[in-house]
GROMACS .gro file of N, CA, C and O in nm:
model
  516
    1UNK      N    1   1.307  -0.127   1.392
    1UNK     CA    2   1.304  -0.088   1.263
    1UNK      C    3   1.231  -0.025   1.196
    1UNK      O    4   1.089  -0.052   1.184
    2UNK      N    5   1.273   0.077   1.070
    2UNK     CA    6   1.167   0.183   1.014
    2UNK      C    7   1.160   0.094   0.816
    2UNK      O    8   1.275   0.096   0.773
    3UNK      N    9   1.053   0.092   0.780
    3UNK     CA   10   0.996   0.023   0.635
    3UNK      C   11   0.942   0.112   0.592
    3UNK      O   12   0.854   0.165   0.680
    4UNK      N   13   0.948   0.183   0.450
    4UNK     CA   14   0.896   0.252   0.407
    4UNK      C   15   0.820   0.217   0.252
    4UNK      O   16   0.878   0.115   0.207
    5UNK      N   17   0.714   0.231   0.223
    5UNK     CA   18   0.615   0.221   0.105
    5UNK      C   19   0.572   0.358   0.082
    5UNK      O   20   0.568   0.447   0.129
    6UNK      N   21   0.553   0.379  -0.090
    6UNK     CA   22   0.488   0.487  -0.141
    6UNK      C   23   0.398   0.391  -0.294
    6UNK      O   24   0.374   0.325  -0.334
    7UNK      N   25   0.267   0.514  -0.252
    7UNK     CA   26   0.190   0.470  -0.368
    7UNK      C   27   0.119   0.607  -0.462
    7UNK      O   28   0.064   0.673  -0.322
    8UNK      N   29   0.204   0.663  -0.505
    8UNK     CA   30   0.125   0.777  -0.596
    8UNK      C   31   0.194   0.882  -0.494
    8UNK      O   32   0.311   0.902  -0.507
    9UNK      N   33   0.136   0.984  -0.463
    9UNK     CA   34   0.156   1.091  -0.372
    9UNK      C   35   0.173   1.040  -0.213
    9UNK      O   36   0.215   1.119  -0.137
   10UNK      N   37   0.115   0.922  -0.184
   10UNK     CA   38   0.088   0.884  -0.065
   10UNK      C   39   0.218   0.807  -0.004
   10UNK      O   40   0.341   0.739  -0.036
   11UNK      N   41   0.262   0.862   0.105
   11UNK     CA   42   0.409   0.791   0.189
   11UNK      C   43   0.375   0.718   0.293
   11UNK      O   44   0.269   0.787   0.384
   12UNK      N   45   0.410   0.640   0.281
   12UNK     CA   46   0.443   0.539   0.479
   12UNK      C   47   0.505   0.482   0.527
   12UNK      O   48   0.618   0.450   0.494
   13UNK      N   49   0.546   0.522   0.689
   13UNK     CA   50   0.655   0.479   0.746
   13UNK      C   51   0.573   0.371   0.843
   13UNK      O   52   0.519   0.413   0.911
   14UNK      N   53   0.678   0.232   0.822
   14UNK     CA   54   0.597   0.121   0.949
   14UNK      C   55   0.735   0.107   1.048
   14UNK      O   56   0.859   0.060   1.000
   15UNK      N   57   0.721   0.111   1.160
   15UNK     CA   58   0.795   0.080   1.264
   15UNK      C   59   0.774  -0.059   1.326
   15UNK      O   60   0.621  -0.085   1.345
   16UNK      N   61   0.815  -0.178   1.325
   16UNK     CA   62   0.796  -0.307   1.351
   16UNK      C   63   0.871  -0.311   1.461
   16UNK      O   64   1.042  -0.300   1.504
   17UNK      N   65   0.799  -0.379   1.561
   17UNK     CA   66   0.890  -0.432   1.706
   17UNK      C   67   0.804  -0.543   1.771
   17UNK      O   68   0.696  -0.571   1.705
   18UNK      N   69   0.862  -0.688   1.835
   18UNK     CA   70   0.744  -0.756   1.888
   18UNK      C   71   0.694  -0.702   1.966
   18UNK      O   72   0.687  -0.647   2.043
   19UNK      N   73   0.582  -0.791   1.972
   19UNK     CA   74   0.470  -0.753   2.064
   19UNK      C   75   0.354  -0.884   2.027
   19UNK      O   76   0.391  -1.013   1.969
   20UNK      N   77   0.211  -0.852   2.066
   20UNK     CA   78   0.109  -0.914   2.072
   20UNK      C   79   0.082  -0.945   1.931
   20UNK      O   80  -0.087  -0.994   1.922
   21UNK      N   81   0.092  -0.862   1.802
   21UNK     CA   82   0.006  -0.815   1.687
   21UNK      C   83  -0.102  -0.765   1.656
   21UNK      O   84  -0.169  -0.766   1.566
   22UNK      N   85  -0.047  -0.664   1.721
   22UNK     CA   86  -0.129  -0.493   1.699
   22UNK      C   87  -0.075  -0.443   1.578
   22UNK      O   88   0.065  -0.427   1.532
   23UNK      N   89  -0.180  -0.418   1.480
   23UNK     CA   90  -0.147  -0.299   1.384
   23UNK      C   91  -0.175  -0.175   1.359
   23UNK      O   92  -0.337  -0.177   1.403
   24UNK      N   93  -0.124  -0.080   1.372
   24UNK     CA   94  -0.200   0.096   1.395
   24UNK      C   95  -0.169   0.193   1.235
   24UNK      O   96  -0.063   0.174   1.222
   25UNK      N   97  -0.245   0.237   1.255
   25UNK     CA   98  -0.256   0.297   1.123
   25UNK      C   99  -0.280   0.439   1.122
   25UNK      O  100  -0.409   0.487   1.186
   26UNK      N  101  -0.161   0.532   1.172
   26UNK     CA  102  -0.201   0.663   1.253
   26UNK      C  103  -0.281   0.642   1.395
   26UNK      O  104  -0.347   0.760   1.395
   27UNK      N  105  -0.229   0.561   1.417
   27UNK     CA  106  -0.303   0.524   1.610
   27UNK      C  107  -0.412   0.463   1.592
   27UNK      O  108  -0.436   0.459   1.703
   28UNK      N  109  -0.449   0.430   1.478
   28UNK     CA  110  -0.623   0.424   1.500
   28UNK      C  111  -0.584   0.205   1.483
   28UNK      O  112  -0.488   0.150   1.371
   29UNK      N  113  -0.633   0.147   1.555
   29UNK     CA  114  -0.615   0.009   1.502
   29UNK      C  115  -0.700  -0.065   1.377
   29UNK      O  116  -0.793   0.001   1.350
   30UNK      N  117  -0.622  -0.131   1.270
   30UNK     CA  118  -0.633  -0.136   1.142
   30UNK      C  119  -0.833  -0.205   1.154
   30UNK      O  120  -0.870  -0.204   1.076
   31UNK      N  121  -0.865  -0.304   1.265
   31UNK     CA  122  -0.986  -0.349   1.244
   31UNK      C  123  -1.051  -0.262   1.284
   31UNK      O  124  -1.193  -0.279   1.281
   32UNK      N  125  -1.027  -0.122   1.325
   32UNK     CA  126  -1.150  -0.034   1.335
   32UNK      C  127  -1.140   0.056   1.237
   32UNK      O  128  -1.227   0.159   1.216
   33UNK      N  129  -1.090   0.060   1.097
   33UNK     CA  130  -1.074   0.129   0.952
   33UNK      C  131  -1.227   0.085   0.941
   33UNK      O  132  -1.280  -0.031   0.906
   34UNK      N  133  -1.316   0.179   0.851
   34UNK     CA  134  -1.456   0.174   0.872
   34UNK      C  135  -1.432   0.130   0.686
   34UNK      O  136  -1.563   0.065   0.658
   35UNK      N  137  -1.327   0.102   0.610
   35UNK     CA  138  -1.395   0.065   0.459
   35UNK      C  139  -1.289  -0.019   0.480
   35UNK      O  140  -1.220  -0.059   0.503
   36UNK      N  141  -1.397  -0.126   0.414
   36UNK     CA  142  -1.388  -0.296   0.423
   36UNK      C  143  -1.281  -0.302   0.331
   36UNK      O  144  -1.235  -0.403   0.340
   37UNK      N  145  -1.257  -0.226   0.214
   37UNK     CA  146  -1.135  -0.246   0.103
   37UNK      C  147  -1.022  -0.211   0.222
   37UNK      O  148  -0.926  -0.303   0.143
   38UNK      N  149  -0.999  -0.115   0.211
   38UNK     CA  150  -0.854  -0.045   0.337
   38UNK      C  151  -0.826  -0.187   0.364
   38UNK      O  152  -0.710  -0.231   0.392
   39UNK      N  153  -0.914  -0.203   0.415
   39UNK     CA  154  -0.886  -0.304   0.619
   39UNK      C  155  -0.823  -0.406   0.514
   39UNK      O  156  -0.726  -0.510   0.556
   40UNK      N  157  -0.902  -0.461   0.414
   40UNK     CA  158  -0.883  -0.621   0.380
   40UNK      C  159  -0.734  -0.621   0.302
   40UNK      O  160  -0.659  -0.654   0.284
   41UNK      N  161  -0.684  -0.553   0.235
   41UNK     CA  162  -0.582  -0.454   0.186
   41UNK      C  163  -0.472  -0.461   0.274
   41UNK      O  164  -0.364  -0.501   0.249
   42UNK      N  165  -0.483  -0.418   0.376
   42UNK     CA  166  -0.398  -0.382   0.499
   42UNK      C  167  -0.365  -0.534   0.571
   42UNK      O  168  -0.250  -0.517   0.588
   43UNK      N  169  -0.478  -0.594   0.569
   43UNK     CA  170  -0.451  -0.754   0.655
   43UNK      C  171  -0.422  -0.855   0.589
   43UNK      O  172  -0.352  -0.940   0.569
   44UNK      N  173  -0.383  -0.832   0.444
   44UNK     CA  174  -0.361  -0.900   0.322
   44UNK      C  175  -0.184  -0.964   0.346
   44UNK      O  176  -0.165  -1.091   0.342
   45UNK      N  177  -0.072  -0.878   0.359
   45UNK     CA  178   0.008  -0.909   0.396
   45UNK      C  179   0.018  -1.021   0.547
   45UNK      O  180   0.113  -1.090   0.551
   46UNK      N  181  -0.093  -0.936   0.644
   46UNK     CA  182  -0.045  -1.042   0.800
   46UNK      C  183  -0.127  -1.168   0.783
   46UNK      O  184  -0.047  -1.248   0.812
   47UNK      N  185  -0.201  -1.188   0.685
   47UNK     CA  186  -0.247  -1.328   0.649
   47UNK      C  187  -0.167  -1.390   0.604
   47UNK      O  188  -0.139  -1.541   0.629
   48UNK      N  189  -0.084  -1.356   0.457
   48UNK     CA  190   0.017  -1.432   0.387
   48UNK      C  191   0.138  -1.463   0.504
   48UNK      O  192   0.223  -1.542   0.484
   49UNK      N  193   0.144  -1.377   0.606
   49UNK     CA  194   0.285  -1.404   0.684
   49UNK      C  195   0.240  -1.486   0.792
   49UNK      O  196   0.364  -1.564   0.879
   50UNK      N  197   0.183  -1.579   0.812
   50UNK     CA  198   0.099  -1.683   0.907
   50UNK      C  199   0.136  -1.642   1.096
   50UNK      O  200   0.101  -1.538   1.117
   51UNK      N  201   0.190  -1.708   1.156
   51UNK     CA  202   0.200  -1.702   1.288
   51UNK      C  203   0.290  -1.582   1.290
   51UNK      O  204   0.291  -1.531   1.430
   52UNK      N  205   0.423  -1.560   1.241
   52UNK     CA  206   0.434  -1.418   1.264
   52UNK      C  207   0.379  -1.286   1.292
   52UNK      O  208   0.425  -1.155   1.378
   53UNK      N  209   0.234  -1.309   1.222
   53UNK     CA  210   0.157  -1.183   1.254
   53UNK      C  211   0.121  -1.160   1.426
   53UNK      O  212   0.068  -1.036   1.437
   54UNK      N  213   0.100  -1.295   1.487
   54UNK     CA  214   0.108  -1.255   1.618
   54UNK      C  215   0.218  -1.203   1.719
   54UNK      O  216   0.170  -1.228   1.830
   55UNK      N  217   0.279  -1.244   1.681
   55UNK     CA  218   0.429  -1.207   1.755
   55UNK      C  219   0.492  -1.096   1.726
   55UNK      O  220   0.590  -1.052   1.776
   56UNK      N  221   0.423  -0.981   1.648
   56UNK     CA  222   0.539  -0.834   1.614
   56UNK      C  223   0.421  -0.751   1.652
   56UNK      O  224   0.291  -0.746   1.603
   57UNK      N  225   0.417  -0.615   1.650
   57UNK     CA  226   0.368  -0.482   1.635
   57UNK      C  227   0.395  -0.395   1.544
   57UNK      O  228   0.494  -0.359   1.522
   58UNK      N  229   0.297  -0.363   1.450
   58UNK     CA  230   0.322  -0.237   1.355
   58UNK      C  231   0.242  -0.126   1.363
   58UNK      O  232   0.133  -0.091   1.357
   59UNK      N  233   0.335  -0.011   1.353
   59UNK     CA  234   0.310   0.130   1.394
   59UNK      C  235   0.323   0.188   1.236
   59UNK      O  236   0.438   0.212   1.218
   60UNK      N  237   0.213   0.210   1.207
   60UNK     CA  238   0.187   0.295   1.056
   60UNK      C  239   0.203   0.442   1.053
   60UNK      O  240   0.123   0.459   1.114
   61UNK      N  241   0.276   0.513   0.996
   61UNK     CA  242   0.220   0.655   0.966
   61UNK      C  243   0.208   0.690   0.817
   61UNK      O  244   0.304   0.685   0.729
   62UNK      N  245   0.090   0.703   0.770
   62UNK     CA  246   0.065   0.787   0.668
   62UNK      C  247   0.033   0.941   0.620
   62UNK      O  248  -0.014   0.971   0.705
   63UNK      N  249   0.102   0.929   0.489
   63UNK     CA  250   0.070   1.111   0.493
   63UNK      C  251   0.056   1.123   0.348
   63UNK      O  252   0.105   1.034   0.291
   64UNK      N  253  -0.027   1.200   0.323
   64UNK     CA  254  -0.031   1.230   0.172
   64UNK      C  255  -0.128   1.185   0.057
   64UNK      O  256  -0.181   1.059   0.098
   65UNK      N  257  -0.171   1.205  -0.068
   65UNK     CA  258  -0.253   1.103  -0.157
   65UNK      C  259  -0.375   1.088  -0.051
   65UNK      O  260  -0.442   1.167  -0.028
   66UNK      N  261  -0.444   1.009  -0.112
   66UNK     CA  262  -0.601   0.992  -0.091
   66UNK      C  263  -0.615   0.869  -0.041
   66UNK      O  264  -0.485   0.857  -0.003
   67UNK      N  265  -0.743   0.816   0.015
   67UNK     CA  266  -0.742   0.735   0.087
   67UNK      C  267  -0.671   0.583   0.009
   67UNK      O  268  -0.592   0.513   0.104
   68UNK      N  269  -0.716   0.565  -0.071
   68UNK     CA  270  -0.693   0.451  -0.172
   68UNK      C  271  -0.525   0.411  -0.164
   68UNK      O  272  -0.453   0.301  -0.144
   69UNK      N  273  -0.459   0.524  -0.199
   69UNK     CA  274  -0.309   0.560  -0.258
   69UNK      C  275  -0.257   0.535  -0.125
   69UNK      O  276  -0.132   0.459  -0.047
   70UNK      N  277  -0.345   0.593   0.020
   70UNK     CA  278  -0.263   0.578   0.198
   70UNK      C  279  -0.277   0.433   0.220
   70UNK      O  280  -0.134   0.408   0.252
   71UNK      N  281  -0.368   0.347   0.139
   71UNK     CA  282  -0.392   0.237   0.194
   71UNK      C  283  -0.321   0.134   0.127
   71UNK      O  284  -0.233   0.037   0.199
   72UNK      N  285  -0.282   0.171   0.016
   72UNK     CA  286  -0.198   0.092  -0.074
   72UNK      C  287  -0.022   0.126  -0.024
   72UNK      O  288   0.024  -0.008  -0.044
   73UNK      N  289   0.025   0.207  -0.011
   73UNK     CA  290   0.173   0.291   0.083
   73UNK      C  291   0.137   0.202   0.217
   73UNK      O  292   0.263   0.132   0.229
   74UNK      N  293   0.034   0.192   0.284
   74UNK     CA  294   0.053   0.095   0.415
   74UNK      C  295   0.070  -0.014   0.454
   74UNK      O  296   0.134  -0.093   0.488
   75UNK      N  297   0.003  -0.090   0.338
   75UNK     CA  298   0.006  -0.232   0.257
   75UNK      C  299   0.190  -0.268   0.265
   75UNK      O  300   0.204  -0.364   0.287
   76UNK      N  301   0.211  -0.150   0.133
   76UNK     CA  302   0.340  -0.235   0.099
   76UNK      C  303   0.486  -0.183   0.244
   76UNK      O  304   0.549  -0.291   0.235
   77UNK      N  305   0.433  -0.088   0.321
   77UNK     CA  306   0.509  -0.060   0.390
   77UNK      C  307   0.534  -0.173   0.525
   77UNK      O  308   0.575  -0.209   0.574
   78UNK      N  309   0.375  -0.263   0.532
   78UNK     CA  310   0.371  -0.323   0.620
   78UNK      C  311   0.452  -0.441   0.552
   78UNK      O  312   0.530  -0.567   0.610
   79UNK      N  313   0.442  -0.517   0.438
   79UNK     CA  314   0.477  -0.597   0.362
   79UNK      C  315   0.660  -0.627   0.394
   79UNK      O  316   0.704  -0.700   0.423
   80UNK      N  317   0.721  -0.501   0.340
   80UNK     CA  318   0.846  -0.463   0.337
   80UNK      C  319   0.897  -0.509   0.512
   80UNK      O  320   1.013  -0.543   0.547
   81UNK      N  321   0.818  -0.459   0.622
   81UNK     CA  322   0.830  -0.438   0.725
   81UNK      C  323   0.846  -0.597   0.755
   81UNK      O  324   0.960  -0.654   0.862
   82UNK      N  325   0.777  -0.662   0.744
   82UNK     CA  326   0.760  -0.795   0.777
   82UNK      C  327   0.863  -0.890   0.736
   82UNK      O  328   0.902  -0.988   0.786
   83UNK      N  329   0.889  -0.875   0.622
   83UNK     CA  330   1.036  -0.933   0.552
   83UNK      C  331   1.117  -0.916   0.609
   83UNK      O  332   1.248  -1.013   0.613
   84UNK      N  333   1.138  -0.799   0.628
   84UNK     CA  334   1.270  -0.736   0.666
   84UNK      C  335   1.289  -0.753   0.813
   84UNK      O  336   1.410  -0.816   0.896
   85UNK      N  337   1.189  -0.769   0.893
   85UNK     CA  338   1.201  -0.823   1.048
   85UNK      C  339   1.240  -0.988   1.043
   85UNK      O  340   1.315  -1.024   1.115
   86UNK      N  341   1.161  -1.072   0.957
   86UNK     CA  342   1.173  -1.234   0.963
   86UNK      C  343   1.303  -1.273   0.885
   86UNK      O  344   1.356  -1.371   0.920
   87UNK      N  345   1.301  -1.179   0.811
   87UNK     CA  346   1.413  -1.219   0.693
   87UNK      C  347   1.401  -1.394   0.633
   87UNK      O  348   1.496  -1.422   0.638
   88UNK      N  349   1.305  -1.389   0.624
   88UNK     CA  350   1.228  -1.520   0.577
   88UNK      C  351   1.223  -1.510   0.431
   88UNK      O  352   1.126  -1.399   0.367
   89UNK      N  353   1.273  -1.634   0.335
   89UNK     CA  354   1.283  -1.607   0.202
   89UNK      C  355   1.135  -1.670   0.132
   89UNK      O  356   1.092  -1.590   0.020
   90UNK      N  357   1.103  -1.750   0.206
   90UNK     CA  358   0.983  -1.812   0.195
   90UNK      C  359   0.857  -1.693   0.168
   90UNK      O  360   0.747  -1.722   0.124
   91UNK      N  361   0.834  -1.624   0.303
   91UNK     CA  362   0.788  -1.511   0.319
   91UNK      C  363   0.760  -1.373   0.218
   91UNK      O  364   0.663  -1.375   0.120
   92UNK      N  365   0.879  -1.425   0.154
   92UNK     CA  366   0.929  -1.261   0.093
   92UNK      C  367   0.842  -1.368  -0.099
   92UNK      O  368   0.808  -1.267  -0.142
   93UNK      N  369   0.885  -1.475  -0.107
   93UNK     CA  370   0.830  -1.573  -0.228
   93UNK      C  371   0.689  -1.581  -0.225
   93UNK      O  372   0.585  -1.534  -0.355
   94UNK      N  373   0.622  -1.564  -0.144
   94UNK     CA  374   0.479  -1.627  -0.078
   94UNK      C  375   0.407  -1.435  -0.145
   94UNK      O  376   0.313  -1.437  -0.183
   95UNK      N  377   0.434  -1.391  -0.068
   95UNK     CA  378   0.379  -1.201  -0.099
   95UNK      C  379   0.425  -1.161  -0.248
   95UNK      O  380   0.342  -1.146  -0.325
   96UNK      N  381   0.513  -1.225  -0.317
   96UNK     CA  382   0.571  -1.184  -0.437
   96UNK      C  383   0.450  -1.265  -0.523
   96UNK      O  384   0.369  -1.192  -0.631
   97UNK      N  385   0.407  -1.377  -0.466
   97UNK     CA  386   0.344  -1.468  -0.560
   97UNK      C  387   0.195  -1.355  -0.571
   97UNK      O  388   0.158  -1.415  -0.652
   98UNK      N  389   0.173  -1.380  -0.451
   98UNK     CA  390   0.028  -1.298  -0.426
   98UNK      C  391   0.018  -1.180  -0.473
   98UNK      O  392  -0.093  -1.163  -0.591
   99UNK      N  393   0.091  -1.140  -0.464
   99UNK     CA  394   0.092  -0.932  -0.570
   99UNK      C  395   0.221  -0.867  -0.503
   99UNK      O  396   0.273  -0.873  -0.394
  100UNK      N  397   0.284  -0.880  -0.656
  100UNK     CA  398   0.417  -0.816  -0.622
  100UNK      C  399   0.452  -0.705  -0.627
  100UNK      O  400   0.562  -0.662  -0.578
  101UNK      N  401   0.327  -0.627  -0.606
  101UNK     CA  402   0.327  -0.505  -0.598
  101UNK      C  403   0.312  -0.447  -0.462
  101UNK      O  404   0.357  -0.341  -0.431
  102UNK      N  405   0.309  -0.562  -0.351
  102UNK     CA  406   0.327  -0.553  -0.199
  102UNK      C  407   0.513  -0.515  -0.173
  102UNK      O  408   0.482  -0.443  -0.072
  103UNK      N  409   0.564  -0.549  -0.259
  103UNK     CA  410   0.702  -0.544  -0.207
  103UNK      C  411   0.771  -0.428  -0.325
  103UNK      O  412   0.891  -0.394  -0.250
  104UNK      N  413   0.769  -0.418  -0.461
  104UNK     CA  414   0.837  -0.361  -0.566
  104UNK      C  415   0.798  -0.254  -0.538
  104UNK      O  416   0.863  -0.131  -0.547
  105UNK      N  417   0.642  -0.214  -0.555
  105UNK     CA  418   0.592  -0.059  -0.540
  105UNK      C  419   0.546  -0.072  -0.678
  105UNK      O  420   0.548  -0.135  -0.747
  106UNK      N  421   0.476   0.075  -0.739
  106UNK     CA  422   0.434   0.061  -0.916
  106UNK      C  423   0.411   0.186  -0.907
  106UNK      O  424   0.405   0.265  -0.843
  107UNK      N  425   0.500   0.245  -1.046
  107UNK     CA  426   0.570   0.347  -1.064
  107UNK      C  427   0.463   0.410  -1.129
  107UNK      O  428   0.464   0.530  -1.171
  108UNK      N  429   0.354   0.410  -1.179
  108UNK     CA  430   0.242   0.455  -1.246
  108UNK      C  431   0.229   0.595  -1.132
  108UNK      O  432   0.212   0.610  -1.037
  109UNK      N  433   0.174   0.715  -1.271
  109UNK     CA  434   0.178   0.848  -1.169
  109UNK      C  435   0.054   0.906  -1.303
  109UNK      O  436   0.060   0.874  -1.393
  110UNK      N  437   0.004   1.046  -1.211
  110UNK     CA  438  -0.117   1.050  -1.316
  110UNK      C  439   0.003   1.189  -1.415
  110UNK      O  440   0.071   1.200  -1.377
  111UNK      N  441  -0.073   1.193  -1.566
  111UNK     CA  442   0.011   1.194  -1.659
  111UNK      C  443  -0.063   1.377  -1.648
  111UNK      O  444  -0.162   1.432  -1.591
  112UNK      N  445   0.081   1.511  -1.678
  112UNK     CA  446  -0.015   1.634  -1.629
  112UNK      C  447  -0.056   1.674  -1.767
  112UNK      O  448  -0.091   1.562  -1.821
  113UNK      N  449  -0.152   1.794  -1.714
  113UNK     CA  450  -0.261   1.783  -1.824
  113UNK      C  451  -0.153   1.884  -1.941
  113UNK      O  452  -0.089   1.964  -1.924
  114UNK      N  453  -0.264   1.882  -2.060
  114UNK     CA  454  -0.137   1.970  -2.178
  114UNK      C  455  -0.228   2.030  -2.215
  114UNK      O  456  -0.370   2.075  -2.231
  115UNK      N  457  -0.217   2.166  -2.302
  115UNK     CA  458  -0.287   2.263  -2.390
  115UNK      C  459  -0.356   2.178  -2.433
  115UNK      O  460  -0.365   2.070  -2.510
  116UNK      N  461  -0.458   2.292  -2.483
  116UNK     CA  462  -0.584   2.206  -2.619
  116UNK      C  463  -0.700   2.133  -2.543
  116UNK      O  464  -0.777   2.106  -2.633
  117UNK      N  465  -0.675   2.096  -2.443
  117UNK     CA  466  -0.855   1.986  -2.404
  117UNK      C  467  -0.788   1.998  -2.257
  117UNK      O  468  -0.720   2.059  -2.233
  118UNK      N  469  -0.966   1.916  -2.200
  118UNK     CA  470  -0.972   1.922  -2.074
  118UNK      C  471  -0.859   1.855  -2.009
  118UNK      O  472  -0.884   1.863  -1.827
  119UNK      N  473  -0.794   1.764  -2.041
  119UNK     CA  474  -0.697   1.652  -1.984
  119UNK      C  475  -0.564   1.667  -2.057
  119UNK      O  476  -0.556   1.715  -2.164
  120UNK      N  477  -0.534   1.503  -2.020
  120UNK     CA  478  -0.387   1.514  -2.051
  120UNK      C  479  -0.388   1.445  -2.175
  120UNK      O  480  -0.329   1.483  -2.305
  121UNK      N  481  -0.522   1.347  -2.284
  121UNK     CA  482  -0.454   1.294  -2.372
  121UNK      C  483  -0.618   1.401  -2.454
  121UNK      O  484  -0.604   1.406  -2.579
  122UNK      N  485  -0.742   1.403  -2.385
  122UNK     CA  486  -0.891   1.419  -2.483
  122UNK      C  487  -0.822   1.588  -2.473
  122UNK      O  488  -0.791   1.672  -2.424
  123UNK      N  489  -0.943   1.599  -2.619
  123UNK     CA  490  -0.886   1.725  -2.706
  123UNK      C  491  -1.045   1.845  -2.680
  123UNK      O  492  -1.136   1.708  -2.714
  124UNK      N  493  -1.070   1.956  -2.708
  124UNK     CA  494  -1.182   1.976  -2.743
  124UNK      C  495  -1.251   1.955  -2.845
  124UNK      O  496  -1.143   1.981  -2.936
  125UNK      N  497  -1.387   1.935  -2.873
  125UNK     CA  498  -1.462   1.928  -3.001
  125UNK      C  499  -1.439   2.051  -3.085
  125UNK      O  500  -1.472   2.168  -3.014
  126UNK      N  501  -1.400   2.025  -3.198
  126UNK     CA  502  -1.476   2.161  -3.295
  126UNK      C  503  -1.571   2.098  -3.362
  126UNK      O  504  -1.585   1.970  -3.423
  127UNK      N  505  -1.680   2.213  -3.450
  127UNK     CA  506  -1.791   2.184  -3.530
  127UNK      C  507  -1.764   2.219  -3.626
  127UNK      O  508  -1.856   2.235  -3.770
  128UNK      N  509  -1.652   2.263  -3.726
  128UNK     CA  510  -1.627   2.254  -3.860
  128UNK      C  511  -1.486   2.234  -3.906
  128UNK      O  512  -1.421   2.186  -3.830
  129UNK      N  513  -1.479   2.223  -4.022
  129UNK     CA  514  -1.379   2.193  -4.091
  129UNK      C  515  -1.199   2.249  -4.085
  129UNK      O  516  -1.229   2.371  -4.085
   0.00000   0.00000   0.00000
């Protein structure tokens, strides 16, 4: 079964199947990720799932965005895959209590730049009246 997650411009697709608890992100085991924060973010839904963690293998394919956006997108895909695979209302409730955005997603996007300034809100300064 394939489950998807997205954050900003990052898109993740998770394939879940019965197994021994291996979680791969773009072919790499999640325990081998160098960034501690990303690793913890990806392991949070697995910790909340309890024993289900050791009964399934999850392969996640992530594209686009930055490193943290990809980590969030993969965490969302993993959470949705675990809930969809187990069909557990209890797991869904636990995930929503921990962090609602693990299942629902976050709609915020970057605001486009506008004229008259360096960014979307800030304006160039002037030294006269």
